[in-house]
Amino acid sequence: MEPPAQPPLEDAAYARVAPMASVVISSRGVERILSGHPWIYRSDVRDAAGAEPGAIVELRDARKRFWGQALYSNKSQIALRLLTRESRPFDRAFLSERIRAAAAYREKVAAGAQAHRLVAAEGDLLPSLVVDRYGDCFVIQTLSQGMERLKPAVVEILQEIFSPRSIVERNDVPVRALEGLPEQKGTLAGETIQEVVVEENGLKFAYDLLNGQKTGGFLDQRENRAAARDYARGRLLDAFAYTGGFALTLARASESVVAVESSAEALGLARRNQELNGITNVEWKDANCFDFLKAADRAGERFDTIVLDPPPFARQKSNVEAALSGYHELNLRALKTLKPGGYLVTCSCSYHVSEADFLGAIASAALDAHRTVAVVERRTQSRDHPILLTVPETHYLKCLILRAL
Ligand code: SAH
């Protein structure tokens, strides 16, 4: 196959003075590509002598065969992130095509949601790029050296397609350190926005794009919040409530709601969201959910519906055992306070904890709580966070809806 041609030089983000560098990969690196995975580890790089940090490089095997184009990092263990198997230049037009394709898919699966993930990195064949949309405001994350270099082009393309009011970067995330990139956040284009209010599942939510957790909200739970609403009734407990996503979505279906969260900033926005929607039956509690559940059980409090949406317990593979005992503990306490016939919506966003292991931890919690529990729905992240069949890392969220018999 012919080597890719030089991208046009007038294209600022792509301007190169030297021809595109080749990186030579091992046969195991080639196997990774053939298995449908976009990451090639440093141990499978044979020669990257000519490659600049963050450059788009062509991949060759020892026999000089062309395998695709990738973003190169000289720091991360993930040395190469495949962009395409094609040889046509991965230029601005190509990048724009990928972003437009991602946006077109959101018109199908997130049409009613003003806040959604527009580009989900590997899941949209744009490794290490996240673009979240909050109405006419956009938040981006560029999580590799290569995507960091393409950031100006991404901003331009978003401006071209959407004419946004604001584009914010939330690159204040620790993974950037693995790439040797600094943590930074701020407005990249347009107005500096303090707060944006958008609709989700028929309710209004305020987001703080510069200071909120993640890019402002937990967009991956949108469909689960809507699904959980079908089962809510009576007295609801929303544990790990953040800014009230579940609590407020389920409030109208419930008699009363107790929402527990340990972040004061999150609770501030939660109260604001409650006001925006004229909801009056939610009580916010600034507390640790583990302690709250223990005390609630001791005090004999009982709930008809419980939502558990904790932060990731296992950020690394080595933490899986500890994470599973955390899930066991949390779900045990919740099941003890769940009324017979009640529903438990329980989530895990730790990629390293498989759905099978998560189900196992909850089964053992149910046994310990002397409860018989049925699985009503086995759910995952919202569809605007695509799961690639050959990239297990793209499937991270588990959301089980359970019924206590
Ligand atoms: N359910 C939310 C997202 C929850 S994210 C939604 O749908 O939007 C997890 C939340 O748990 C974060 O807001 C974090 O501040 C909070 N948190 C983390 N540990 C906690 C603890 N031990 N007790 C209470 N809240 C906690």
CSV table of N, CA, C and O in Angstrom, one decimal, residues 11 14 41 59 68 76 106 109 141 182 209 221 244 297 317 323 325 340 344 347 354 363 371 376 386 391 404:
chain,number,residue,atom,x,y,z
A,11,ASP,N,-3.2,23.9,6.5
A,11,ASP,CA,-4.0,23.4,7.6
A,11,ASP,C,-3.2,23.4,8.9
A,11,ASP,O,-2.5,22.5,9.2
A,14,TYR,N,-2.3,20.7,11.3
A,14,TYR,CA,-1.7,19.5,10.8
A,14,TYR,C,-0.4,19.8,10.1
A,14,TYR,O,0.3,19.0,9.5
A,41,TYR,N,0.6,-0.9,22.8
A,41,TYR,CA,1.4,-0.6,23.9
A,41,TYR,C,2.8,-0.4,23.6
A,41,TYR,O,3.3,-0.9,22.5
A,59,LEU,N,1.8,3.4,10.7
A,59,LEU,CA,2.2,2.2,11.3
A,59,LEU,C,2.7,1.2,10.3
A,59,LEU,O,2.0,0.9,9.3
A,68,GLY,N,-1.9,1.3,9.1
A,68,GLY,CA,-2.8,2.3,9.5
A,68,GLY,C,-2.1,3.6,10.0
A,68,GLY,O,-0.9,3.7,9.9
A,76,SER,N,3.1,7.8,27.4
A,76,SER,CA,2.1,6.8,27.9
A,76,SER,C,2.5,5.4,27.6
A,76,SER,O,3.2,5.1,26.6
A,106,ARG,N,-25.9,10.9,17.4
A,106,ARG,CA,-26.6,11.5,18.6
A,106,ARG,C,-28.0,12.0,18.2
A,106,ARG,O,-28.9,12.1,19.1
A,109,VAL,N,-30.0,8.9,19.0
A,109,VAL,CA,-30.2,8.3,20.3
A,109,VAL,C,-30.3,9.4,21.4
A,109,VAL,O,-30.5,9.0,22.6
A,141,GLN,N,-12.4,17.3,26.3
A,141,GLN,CA,-11.2,16.8,27.0
A,141,GLN,C,-10.3,16.1,25.9
A,141,GLN,O,-10.8,15.4,25.1
A,182,PRO,N,-0.1,18.8,31.2
A,182,PRO,CA,-0.5,19.4,32.5
A,182,PRO,C,-2.0,19.3,32.6
A,182,PRO,O,-2.8,19.2,31.6
A,209,LEU,N,-20.1,24.1,34.2
A,209,LEU,CA,-19.2,23.4,33.3
A,209,LEU,C,-17.7,23.5,33.7
A,209,LEU,O,-16.9,22.7,33.4
A,221,GLN,N,-25.7,8.4,32.7
A,221,GLN,CA,-26.8,7.9,33.5
A,221,GLN,C,-28.2,8.4,33.0
A,221,GLN,O,-29.2,8.0,33.6
A,244,GLY,N,-28.6,15.8,42.0
A,244,GLY,CA,-30.0,15.4,42.1
A,244,GLY,C,-30.5,14.7,40.9
A,244,GLY,O,-31.8,14.7,40.7
A,297,ASP,N,-30.6,2.1,58.9
A,297,ASP,CA,-31.0,0.7,59.2
A,297,ASP,C,-31.2,0.5,60.8
A,297,ASP,O,-32.2,0.0,61.2
A,317,LYS,N,-6.9,-2.3,38.2
A,317,LYS,CA,-7.2,-3.7,38.3
A,317,LYS,C,-6.9,-4.2,39.7
A,317,LYS,O,-7.6,-5.1,40.2
A,323,ALA,N,-12.9,-3.2,45.7
A,323,ALA,CA,-14.1,-2.6,45.2
A,323,ALA,C,-15.3,-3.6,45.4
A,323,ALA,O,-16.4,-3.1,45.8
A,325,SER,N,-15.7,-5.8,47.7
A,325,SER,CA,-16.2,-5.8,49.0
A,325,SER,C,-17.0,-4.5,49.4
A,325,SER,O,-17.9,-4.5,50.1
A,340,PRO,N,-40.1,-4.9,51.5
A,340,PRO,CA,-40.5,-6.0,50.6
A,340,PRO,C,-41.3,-5.4,49.4
A,340,PRO,O,-42.1,-4.5,49.6
A,344,LEU,N,-34.5,-1.7,44.0
A,344,LEU,CA,-33.1,-1.2,44.2
A,344,LEU,C,-32.5,-1.0,42.8
A,344,LEU,O,-32.4,-1.9,42.0
A,347,CYS,N,-25.6,0.7,40.8
A,347,CYS,CA,-24.7,1.0,39.7
A,347,CYS,C,-23.3,0.8,40.1
A,347,CYS,O,-22.9,0.9,41.2
A,354,SER,N,-16.4,-6.4,36.4
A,354,SER,CA,-17.2,-6.9,35.3
A,354,SER,C,-18.7,-7.0,35.8
A,354,SER,O,-19.0,-7.0,37.0
A,363,ALA,N,-25.4,-10.6,44.7
A,363,ALA,CA,-26.1,-11.8,45.1
A,363,ALA,C,-25.6,-12.2,46.6
A,363,ALA,O,-26.4,-12.5,47.4
A,371,ARG,N,-32.5,-11.7,51.8
A,371,ARG,CA,-33.5,-11.2,50.9
A,371,ARG,C,-33.4,-12.0,49.6
A,371,ARG,O,-32.4,-12.4,49.2
A,376,VAL,N,-34.7,-7.1,37.4
A,376,VAL,CA,-35.7,-6.6,36.6
A,376,VAL,C,-35.1,-6.1,35.2
A,376,VAL,O,-35.7,-6.3,34.2
A,386,PRO,N,-21.0,5.0,23.2
A,386,PRO,CA,-21.0,3.7,22.5
A,386,PRO,C,-20.1,2.6,23.0
A,386,PRO,O,-19.0,3.0,23.5
A,391,VAL,N,-13.6,-3.6,21.9
A,391,VAL,CA,-12.9,-2.7,22.8
A,391,VAL,C,-13.6,-2.7,24.2
A,391,VAL,O,-14.4,-1.9,24.5
A,404,ALA,N,-37.0,-6.6,45.3
A,404,ALA,CA,-36.9,-7.5,46.5
A,404,ALA,C,-38.3,-8.2,46.6
A,404,ALA,O,-39.3,-7.5,46.7
